[in-house]
JSON list of C-alpha atoms in Angstrom, two decimals:
[
{"chain": "A", "resi": 33, "resn": "MET", "atom": "CA", "xyz": [53.31, -32.89, -31.88]},
{"chain": "A", "resi": 34, "resn": "LYS", "atom": "CA", "xyz": [54.83, -30.89, -29.39]},
{"chain": "A", "resi": 35, "resn": "PRO", "atom": "CA", "xyz": [52.94, -29.83, -26.30]},
{"chain": "A", "resi": 36, "resn": "LEU", "atom": "CA", "xyz": [51.62, -33.17, -26.78]},
{"chain": "A", "resi": 37, "resn": "LEU", "atom": "CA", "xyz": [54.52, -33.73, -24.38]},
{"chain": "A", "resi": 38, "resn": "LEU", "atom": "CA", "xyz": [54.83, -31.46, -22.10]},
{"chain": "A", "resi": 39, "resn": "LEU", "atom": "CA", "xyz": [51.36, -30.81, -22.25]},
{"chain": "A", "resi": 40, "resn": "LEU", "atom": "CA", "xyz": [52.56, -33.75, -21.01]},
{"chain": "A", "resi": 41, "resn": "LEU", "atom": "CA", "xyz": [52.80, -31.83, -18.04]},
{"chain": "A", "resi": 42, "resn": "PHE", "atom": "CA", "xyz": [54.69, -28.90, -18.75]},
{"chain": "A", "resi": 43, "resn": "GLY", "atom": "CA", "xyz": [55.78, -27.13, -22.08]},
{"chain": "A", "resi": 44, "resn": "LEU", "atom": "CA", "xyz": [56.18, -23.27, -23.20]},
{"chain": "A", "resi": 45, "resn": "VAL", "atom": "CA", "xyz": [58.61, -21.10, -24.23]},
{"chain": "A", "resi": 46, "resn": "ALA", "atom": "CA", "xyz": [61.60, -20.15, -21.79]},
{"chain": "A", "resi": 47, "resn": "PRO", "atom": "CA", "xyz": [62.79, -16.82, -22.36]},
{"chain": "A", "resi": 48, "resn": "ALA", "atom": "CA", "xyz": [65.92, -16.35, -24.07]},
{"chain": "A", "resi": 49, "resn": "PRO", "atom": "CA", "xyz": [68.55, -15.15, -21.86]},
{"chain": "A", "resi": 50, "resn": "SER", "atom": "CA", "xyz": [70.67, -12.14, -21.91]},
{"chain": "A", "resi": 51, "resn": "PRO", "atom": "CA", "xyz": [73.96, -11.98, -23.17]},
{"chain": "A", "resi": 52, "resn": "ALA", "atom": "CA", "xyz": [75.16, -11.64, -19.57]},
{"chain": "A", "resi": 53, "resn": "GLN", "atom": "CA", "xyz": [73.21, -14.53, -18.59]},
{"chain": "A", "resi": 54, "resn": "ALA", "atom": "CA", "xyz": [74.39, -16.53, -21.39]},
{"chain": "A", "resi": 55, "resn": "THR", "atom": "CA", "xyz": [77.27, -17.89, -19.70]},
{"chain": "A", "resi": 56, "resn": "ARG", "atom": "CA", "xyz": [75.43, -18.72, -16.46]},
{"chain": "A", "resi": 57, "resn": "LEU", "atom": "CA", "xyz": [72.69, -19.79, -18.27]},
{"chain": "A", "resi": 58, "resn": "ASP", "atom": "CA", "xyz": [73.97, -22.50, -20.58]},
{"chain": "A", "resi": 59, "resn": "PRO", "atom": "CA", "xyz": [71.42, -25.34, -21.45]},
{"chain": "A", "resi": 60, "resn": "PRO", "atom": "CA", "xyz": [71.88, -27.80, -18.55]},
{"chain": "A", "resi": 61, "resn": "LYS", "atom": "CA", "xyz": [73.13, -30.96, -19.91]},
{"chain": "A", "resi": 62, "resn": "LEU", "atom": "CA", "xyz": [70.65, -33.60, -20.31]},
{"chain": "A", "resi": 63, "resn": "GLU", "atom": "CA", "xyz": [70.08, -36.89, -21.40]},
{"chain": "A", "resi": 64, "resn": "VAL", "atom": "CA", "xyz": [67.03, -38.07, -23.26]},
{"chain": "A", "resi": 65, "resn": "SER", "atom": "CA", "xyz": [65.16, -41.38, -24.65]},
{"chain": "A", "resi": 66, "resn": "VAL", "atom": "CA", "xyz": [62.49, -41.99, -26.72]},
{"chain": "A", "resi": 67, "resn": "ASN", "atom": "CA", "xyz": [61.27, -45.68, -28.34]},
{"chain": "A", "resi": 68, "resn": "ARG", "atom": "CA", "xyz": [58.45, -46.46, -30.24]},
{"chain": "A", "resi": 69, "resn": "VAL", "atom": "CA", "xyz": [56.88, -49.88, -28.43]},
{"chain": "A", "resi": 70, "resn": "ASN", "atom": "CA", "xyz": [53.48, -51.71, -29.57]},
{"chain": "A", "resi": 71, "resn": "LEU", "atom": "CA", "xyz": [52.07, -52.71, -26.21]},
{"chain": "A", "resi": 72, "resn": "ASP", "atom": "CA", "xyz": [48.44, -54.29, -26.75]},
{"chain": "A", "resi": 73, "resn": "ALA", "atom": "CA", "xyz": [47.97, -53.19, -30.42]},
{"chain": "A", "resi": 74, "resn": "LEU", "atom": "CA", "xyz": [48.92, -49.65, -29.44]},
{"chain": "A", "resi": 75, "resn": "HIS", "atom": "CA", "xyz": [51.86, -47.39, -31.16]},
{"chain": "A", "resi": 76, "resn": "MET", "atom": "CA", "xyz": [53.08, -46.06, -27.50]},
{"chain": "A", "resi": 77, "resn": "TYR", "atom": "CA", "xyz": [55.98, -43.74, -27.14]},
{"chain": "A", "resi": 78, "resn": "GLU", "atom": "CA", "xyz": [57.94, -44.27, -24.00]},
{"chain": "A", "resi": 79, "resn": "VAL", "atom": "CA", "xyz": [60.24, -41.10, -22.89]},
{"chain": "A", "resi": 80, "resn": "GLY", "atom": "CA", "xyz": [62.63, -40.67, -20.31]},
{"chain": "A", "resi": 81, "resn": "ALA", "atom": "CA", "xyz": [64.68, -37.44, -19.94]},
{"chain": "A", "resi": 82, "resn": "SER", "atom": "CA", "xyz": [67.01, -36.22, -16.85]},
{"chain": "A", "resi": 83, "resn": "GLY", "atom": "CA", "xyz": [69.21, -33.27, -15.96]},
{"chain": "A", "resi": 84, "resn": "THR", "atom": "CA", "xyz": [70.67, -31.62, -13.26]},
{"chain": "A", "resi": 85, "resn": "VAL", "atom": "CA", "xyz": [70.18, -28.00, -11.67]},
{"chain": "A", "resi": 86, "resn": "GLN", "atom": "CA", "xyz": [71.62, -26.05, -8.93]},
{"chain": "A", "resi": 87, "resn": "ALA", "atom": "CA", "xyz": [68.36, -25.49, -7.24]},
{"chain": "A", "resi": 88, "resn": "SER", "atom": "CA", "xyz": [67.95, -27.10, -4.26]},
{"chain": "A", "resi": 89, "resn": "PRO", "atom": "CA", "xyz": [65.39, -30.61, -4.01]},
{"chain": "A", "resi": 90, "resn": "ALA", "atom": "CA", "xyz": [62.65, -27.60, -2.36]},
{"chain": "A", "resi": 91, "resn": "SER", "atom": "CA", "xyz": [62.84, -24.96, -5.20]},
{"chain": "A", "resi": 92, "resn": "VAL", "atom": "CA", "xyz": [62.60, -27.63, -7.67]},
{"chain": "A", "resi": 93, "resn": "TRP", "atom": "CA", "xyz": [59.55, -28.72, -6.10]},
{"chain": "A", "resi": 94, "resn": "LYS", "atom": "CA", "xyz": [58.06, -25.22, -5.90]},
{"chain": "A", "resi": 95, "resn": "VAL", "atom": "CA", "xyz": [58.67, -24.77, -9.62]},
{"chain": "A", "resi": 96, "resn": "LEU", "atom": "CA", "xyz": [57.00, -28.13, -10.89]},
{"chain": "A", "resi": 97, "resn": "THR", "atom": "CA", "xyz": [53.99, -27.69, -8.54]},
{"chain": "A", "resi": 98, "resn": "SER", "atom": "CA", "xyz": [53.26, -24.23, -9.24]},
{"chain": "A", "resi": 99, "resn": "TYR", "atom": "CA", "xyz": [50.90, -25.59, -12.07]},
{"chain": "A", "resi": 100, "resn": "ASP", "atom": "CA", "xyz": [48.97, -22.29, -12.81]},
{"chain": "A", "resi": 101, "resn": "LYS", "atom": "CA", "xyz": [52.73, -20.83, -14.07]},
{"chain": "A", "resi": 102, "resn": "MET", "atom": "CA", "xyz": [54.03, -23.52, -16.04]},
{"chain": "A", "resi": 103, "resn": "ASP", "atom": "CA", "xyz": [52.50, -21.98, -19.54]},
{"chain": "A", "resi": 104, "resn": "GLU", "atom": "CA", "xyz": [55.29, -18.93, -18.50]},
{"chain": "A", "resi": 105, "resn": "PHE", "atom": "CA", "xyz": [57.87, -21.27, -19.44]},
{"chain": "A", "resi": 106, "resn": "VAL", "atom": "CA", "xyz": [56.70, -24.50, -21.42]},
{"chain": "A", "resi": 107, "resn": "PRO", "atom": "CA", "xyz": [57.09, -24.42, -25.06]},
{"chain": "A", "resi": 108, "resn": "ASP", "atom": "CA", "xyz": [53.92, -24.59, -26.89]},
{"chain": "A", "resi": 109, "resn": "LEU", "atom": "CA", "xyz": [51.58, -24.50, -23.48]},
{"chain": "A", "resi": 110, "resn": "GLN", "atom": "CA", "xyz": [49.16, -21.77, -23.88]},
{"chain": "A", "resi": 111, "resn": "SER", "atom": "CA", "xyz": [47.40, -22.24, -20.38]},
{"chain": "A", "resi": 112, "resn": "CYS", "atom": "CA", "xyz": [47.80, -24.61, -17.37]},
{"chain": "A", "resi": 113, "resn": "ARG", "atom": "CA", "xyz": [45.09, -24.17, -14.33]},
{"chain": "A", "resi": 114, "resn": "VAL", "atom": "CA", "xyz": [44.17, -26.25, -11.29]},
{"chain": "A", "resi": 115, "resn": "LEU", "atom": "CA", "xyz": [40.42, -27.34, -11.34]},
{"chain": "A", "resi": 116, "resn": "SER", "atom": "CA", "xyz": [40.74, -28.88, -7.78]},
{"chain": "A", "resi": 117, "resn": "ARG", "atom": "CA", "xyz": [43.03, -29.82, -5.34]},
{"chain": "A", "resi": 118, "resn": "ASN", "atom": "CA", "xyz": [42.31, -32.58, -2.77]},
{"chain": "A", "resi": 119, "resn": "GLY", "atom": "CA", "xyz": [45.34, -33.56, -0.57]},
{"chain": "A", "resi": 120, "resn": "ASN", "atom": "CA", "xyz": [47.98, -34.97, -2.64]},
{"chain": "A", "resi": 121, "resn": "GLU", "atom": "CA", "xyz": [45.90, -35.20, -5.66]},
{"chain": "A", "resi": 122, "resn": "VAL", "atom": "CA", "xyz": [45.93, -32.19, -8.22]},
{"chain": "A", "resi": 123, "resn": "ILE", "atom": "CA", "xyz": [42.84, -32.17, -11.26]},
{"chain": "A", "resi": 124, "resn": "ILE", "atom": "CA", "xyz": [44.90, -30.02, -13.68]},
{"chain": "A", "resi": 125, "resn": "GLU", "atom": "CA", "xyz": [43.61, -28.89, -17.44]},
{"chain": "A", "resi": 126, "resn": "GLN", "atom": "CA", "xyz": [46.34, -27.87, -20.46]},
{"chain": "A", "resi": 127, "resn": "PHE", "atom": "CA", "xyz": [45.64, -26.51, -23.47]},
{"chain": "A", "resi": 128, "resn": "GLY", "atom": "CA", "xyz": [48.54, -26.45, -26.03]},
{"chain": "A", "resi": 129, "resn": "THR", "atom": "CA", "xyz": [49.60, -26.63, -29.41]},
{"chain": "A", "resi": 130, "resn": "ALA", "atom": "CA", "xyz": [51.64, -29.81, -30.93]},
{"chain": "A", "resi": 131, "resn": "ARG", "atom": "CA", "xyz": [53.30, -28.93, -34.52]},
{"chain": "A", "resi": 132, "resn": "PHE", "atom": "CA", "xyz": [54.92, -31.35, -36.55]},
{"chain": "A", "resi": 133, "resn": "LEU", "atom": "CA", "xyz": [56.07, -30.60, -40.34]},
{"chain": "A", "resi": 134, "resn": "PHE", "atom": "CA", "xyz": [53.23, -28.36, -41.63]},
{"chain": "A", "resi": 135, "resn": "MET", "atom": "CA", "xyz": [50.57, -29.49, -39.56]},
{"chain": "A", "resi": 136, "resn": "SER", "atom": "CA", "xyz": [48.99, -27.96, -36.36]},
{"chain": "A", "resi": 137, "resn": "LYS", "atom": "CA", "xyz": [47.14, -29.89, -33.54]},
{"chain": "A", "resi": 138, "resn": "SER", "atom": "CA", "xyz": [45.28, -28.38, -30.55]},
{"chain": "A", "resi": 139, "resn": "ILE", "atom": "CA", "xyz": [45.76, -30.53, -27.56]},
{"chain": "A", "resi": 140, "resn": "HIS", "atom": "CA", "xyz": [43.40, -30.30, -24.84]},
{"chain": "A", "resi": 141, "resn": "LEU", "atom": "CA", "xyz": [44.35, -32.64, -21.51]},
{"chain": "A", "resi": 142, "resn": "ILE", "atom": "CA", "xyz": [42.70, -32.75, -17.72]},
{"chain": "A", "resi": 143, "resn": "VAL", "atom": "CA", "xyz": [45.23, -35.11, -16.09]},
{"chain": "A", "resi": 144, "resn": "ARG", "atom": "CA", "xyz": [45.37, -36.02, -12.42]},
{"chain": "A", "resi": 145, "resn": "ALA", "atom": "CA", "xyz": [48.90, -35.06, -10.16]},
{"chain": "A", "resi": 146, "resn": "THR", "atom": "CA", "xyz": [49.62, -37.11, -7.43]},
{"chain": "A", "resi": 147, "resn": "GLU", "atom": "CA", "xyz": [52.57, -35.53, -5.22]},
{"chain": "A", "resi": 148, "resn": "GLN", "atom": "CA", "xyz": [54.78, -37.11, -3.04]},
{"chain": "A", "resi": 149, "resn": "PRO", "atom": "CA", "xyz": [56.26, -33.99, -1.72]},
{"chain": "A", "resi": 150, "resn": "MET", "atom": "CA", "xyz": [59.98, -33.26, -2.48]},
{"chain": "A", "resi": 151, "resn": "SER", "atom": "CA", "xyz": [59.95, -36.59, -4.24]},
{"chain": "A", "resi": 152, "resn": "THR", "atom": "CA", "xyz": [57.72, -37.52, -7.18]},
{"chain": "A", "resi": 153, "resn": "ILE", "atom": "CA", "xyz": [54.92, -35.84, -9.18]},
{"chain": "A", "resi": 154, "resn": "ASP", "atom": "CA", "xyz": [52.88, -39.26, -10.96]},
{"chain": "A", "resi": 155, "resn": "ILE", "atom": "CA", "xyz": [50.32, -37.64, -13.56]},
{"chain": "A", "resi": 156, "resn": "ALA", "atom": "CA", "xyz": [47.84, -39.44, -15.44]},
{"chain": "A", "resi": 157, "resn": "LEU", "atom": "CA", "xyz": [45.42, -38.67, -18.27]},
{"chain": "A", "resi": 158, "resn": "ILE", "atom": "CA", "xyz": [41.72, -38.16, -17.18]},
{"chain": "A", "resi": 159, "resn": "SER", "atom": "CA", "xyz": [40.75, -37.24, -20.50]},
{"chain": "A", "resi": 160, "resn": "GLY", "atom": "CA", "xyz": [41.88, -35.40, -23.45]},
{"chain": "A", "resi": 161, "resn": "ASP", "atom": "CA", "xyz": [43.47, -35.30, -26.84]},
{"chain": "A", "resi": 162, "resn": "MET", "atom": "CA", "xyz": [45.71, -38.83, -25.92]},
{"chain": "A", "resi": 163, "resn": "LYS", "atom": "CA", "xyz": [44.38, -42.26, -25.89]},
{"chain": "A", "resi": 164, "resn": "HIS", "atom": "CA", "xyz": [47.24, -43.13, -23.26]},
{"chain": "A", "resi": 165, "resn": "TYR", "atom": "CA", "xyz": [49.45, -40.86, -20.86]},
{"chain": "A", "resi": 166, "resn": "GLU", "atom": "CA", "xyz": [50.93, -41.43, -18.03]},
{"chain": "A", "resi": 167, "resn": "SER", "atom": "CA", "xyz": [54.31, -39.88, -16.64]},
{"chain": "A", "resi": 168, "resn": "ARG", "atom": "CA", "xyz": [56.26, -38.93, -13.53]},
{"chain": "A", "resi": 169, "resn": "TRP", "atom": "CA", "xyz": [58.82, -36.38, -12.26]},
{"chain": "A", "resi": 170, "resn": "GLU", "atom": "CA", "xyz": [61.13, -37.48, -9.53]},
{"chain": "A", "resi": 171, "resn": "LEU", "atom": "CA", "xyz": [63.53, -35.39, -7.39]},
{"chain": "A", "resi": 172, "resn": "GLN", "atom": "CA", "xyz": [66.63, -36.61, -6.59]},
{"chain": "A", "resi": 173, "resn": "PRO", "atom": "CA", "xyz": [69.09, -34.56, -4.11]},
{"chain": "A", "resi": 174, "resn": "VAL", "atom": "CA", "xyz": [72.69, -34.30, -5.05]},
{"chain": "A", "resi": 175, "resn": "PRO", "atom": "CA", "xyz": [74.58, -33.76, -1.66]},
{"chain": "A", "resi": 176, "resn": "GLU", "atom": "CA", "xyz": [77.98, -32.73, -3.25]},
{"chain": "A", "resi": 177, "resn": "THR", "atom": "CA", "xyz": [76.76, -29.52, -4.41]},
{"chain": "A", "resi": 178, "resn": "GLY", "atom": "CA", "xyz": [73.27, -29.14, -2.96]},
{"chain": "A", "resi": 179, "resn": "GLY", "atom": "CA", "xyz": [71.69, -29.44, -6.25]},
{"chain": "A", "resi": 180, "resn": "THR", "atom": "CA", "xyz": [68.83, -31.89, -7.82]},
{"chain": "A", "resi": 181, "resn": "ARG", "atom": "CA", "xyz": [68.63, -34.24, -10.53]},
{"chain": "A", "resi": 182, "resn": "VAL", "atom": "CA", "xyz": [65.58, -33.81, -12.26]},
{"chain": "A", "resi": 183, "resn": "LEU", "atom": "CA", "xyz": [64.10, -36.96, -14.03]},
{"chain": "A", "resi": 184, "resn": "TYR", "atom": "CA", "xyz": [61.24, -37.28, -16.15]},
{"chain": "A", "resi": 185, "resn": "SER", "atom": "CA", "xyz": [59.65, -40.55, -17.61]},
{"chain": "A", "resi": 186, "resn": "GLY", "atom": "CA", "xyz": [56.29, -41.10, -19.29]},
{"chain": "A", "resi": 187, "resn": "ARG", "atom": "CA", "xyz": [54.55, -43.27, -21.74]},
{"chain": "A", "resi": 188, "resn": "MET", "atom": "CA", "xyz": [51.99, -41.73, -24.28]},
{"chain": "A", "resi": 189, "resn": "VAL", "atom": "CA", "xyz": [49.61, -42.93, -27.27]},
{"chain": "A", "resi": 190, "resn": "PRO", "atom": "CA", "xyz": [48.73, -40.07, -29.28]},
{"chain": "A", "resi": 191, "resn": "ASN", "atom": "CA", "xyz": [44.86, -39.48, -30.01]},
{"chain": "A", "resi": 192, "resn": "PHE", "atom": "CA", "xyz": [46.05, -38.79, -33.64]},
{"chain": "A", "resi": 193, "resn": "TYR", "atom": "CA", "xyz": [47.93, -39.89, -36.27]},
{"chain": "A", "resi": 194, "resn": "VAL", "atom": "CA", "xyz": [51.85, -39.68, -35.56]},
{"chain": "A", "resi": 195, "resn": "PRO", "atom": "CA", "xyz": [54.30, -40.99, -38.18]},
{"chain": "A", "resi": 196, "resn": "GLY", "atom": "CA", "xyz": [56.35, -43.83, -36.93]},
{"chain": "A", "resi": 197, "resn": "LEU", "atom": "CA", "xyz": [60.18, -42.88, -36.96]},
{"chain": "A", "resi": 198, "resn": "LEU", "atom": "CA", "xyz": [59.27, -39.41, -37.55]},
{"chain": "A", "resi": 199, "resn": "GLY", "atom": "CA", "xyz": [57.06, -39.37, -34.68]},
{"chain": "A", "resi": 200, "resn": "THR", "atom": "CA", "xyz": [59.88, -40.51, -32.40]},
{"chain": "A", "resi": 201, "resn": "ASN", "atom": "CA", "xyz": [62.24, -37.64, -33.72]},
{"chain": "A", "resi": 202, "resn": "ILE", "atom": "CA", "xyz": [59.38, -35.23, -33.38]},
{"chain": "A", "resi": 203, "resn": "ILE", "atom": "CA", "xyz": [58.38, -36.31, -29.51]},
{"chain": "A", "resi": 204, "resn": "ARG", "atom": "CA", "xyz": [62.53, -36.24, -28.55]},
{"chain": "A", "resi": 205, "resn": "GLY", "atom": "CA", "xyz": [62.68, -32.61, -29.97]},
{"chain": "A", "resi": 206, "resn": "ASP", "atom": "CA", "xyz": [59.58, -31.91, -27.87]},
{"chain": "A", "resi": 207, "resn": "ILE", "atom": "CA", "xyz": [61.03, -33.31, -24.64]},
{"chain": "A", "resi": 208, "resn": "GLU", "atom": "CA", "xyz": [64.15, -31.85, -25.64]},
{"chain": "A", "resi": 209, "resn": "ARG", "atom": "CA", "xyz": [62.60, -28.70, -25.52]},
{"chain": "A", "resi": 210, "resn": "MET", "atom": "CA", "xyz": [60.54, -28.59, -22.60]},
{"chain": "A", "resi": 211, "resn": "MET", "atom": "CA", "xyz": [63.07, -30.27, -20.33]},
{"chain": "A", "resi": 212, "resn": "VAL", "atom": "CA", "xyz": [65.67, -27.38, -21.61]},
{"chain": "A", "resi": 213, "resn": "ALA", "atom": "CA", "xyz": [63.16, -24.70, -20.30]},
{"chain": "A", "resi": 214, "resn": "VAL", "atom": "CA", "xyz": [62.22, -26.53, -17.42]},
{"chain": "A", "resi": 215, "resn": "LEU", "atom": "CA", "xyz": [65.75, -27.21, -16.12]},
{"chain": "A", "resi": 216, "resn": "SER", "atom": "CA", "xyz": [66.90, -23.45, -17.44]},
{"chain": "A", "resi": 217, "resn": "ARG", "atom": "CA", "xyz": [63.83, -21.98, -14.87]},
{"chain": "A", "resi": 218, "resn": "LEU", "atom": "CA", "xyz": [64.98, -24.11, -12.14]},
{"chain": "A", "resi": 219, "resn": "ASP", "atom": "CA", "xyz": [68.55, -22.92, -12.72]},
{"chain": "A", "resi": 220, "resn": "LYS", "atom": "CA", "xyz": [67.44, -19.09, -13.29]},
{"chain": "A", "resi": 221, "resn": "ARG", "atom": "CA", "xyz": [65.48, -19.44, -9.70]},
{"chain": "A", "resi": 222, "resn": "GLU", "atom": "CA", "xyz": [68.88, -19.82, -7.60]},
{"chain": "A", "resi": 223, "resn": "GLN", "atom": "CA", "xyz": [70.19, -16.58, -9.60]}
]
């Protein structure tokens, strides 16, 4: 169920840092929460994650809105391409793989990203392998350091079976991997 999540907009493998970079690229501190809730007879996962990077909001914005490059660093995201752009709305197609236990599931999503420059990206499912998917990236400047607090939140219902409590742990792991990859990429750009 890996890219389920960042397919959930953004999930492939970040390159491992060299030993010289390891001290500089320690995984950013992050907070992650995942809850399974029932809403209208759907077993929905509500997720939240946040972390702070040294990158400026403008640098963070540039990385998060370079959708065609997401597959370079987001875990399990095989491809991500812009289908169309109209003002602040972007239609994006993503392919990835969700893995849990001994199973693997290909995931295909078409989503609409609505951008509020330097502030938020709201993502909504148009079609694909989810019954419901919505997420939000939010940027908060950190004036004391010149960095940025990056928040990710979402609600999702897979279009395939995900085992109850085990699913919560799988999704938490996916969100952590995705956020570490994204935050590490953001900090890497500031070097």
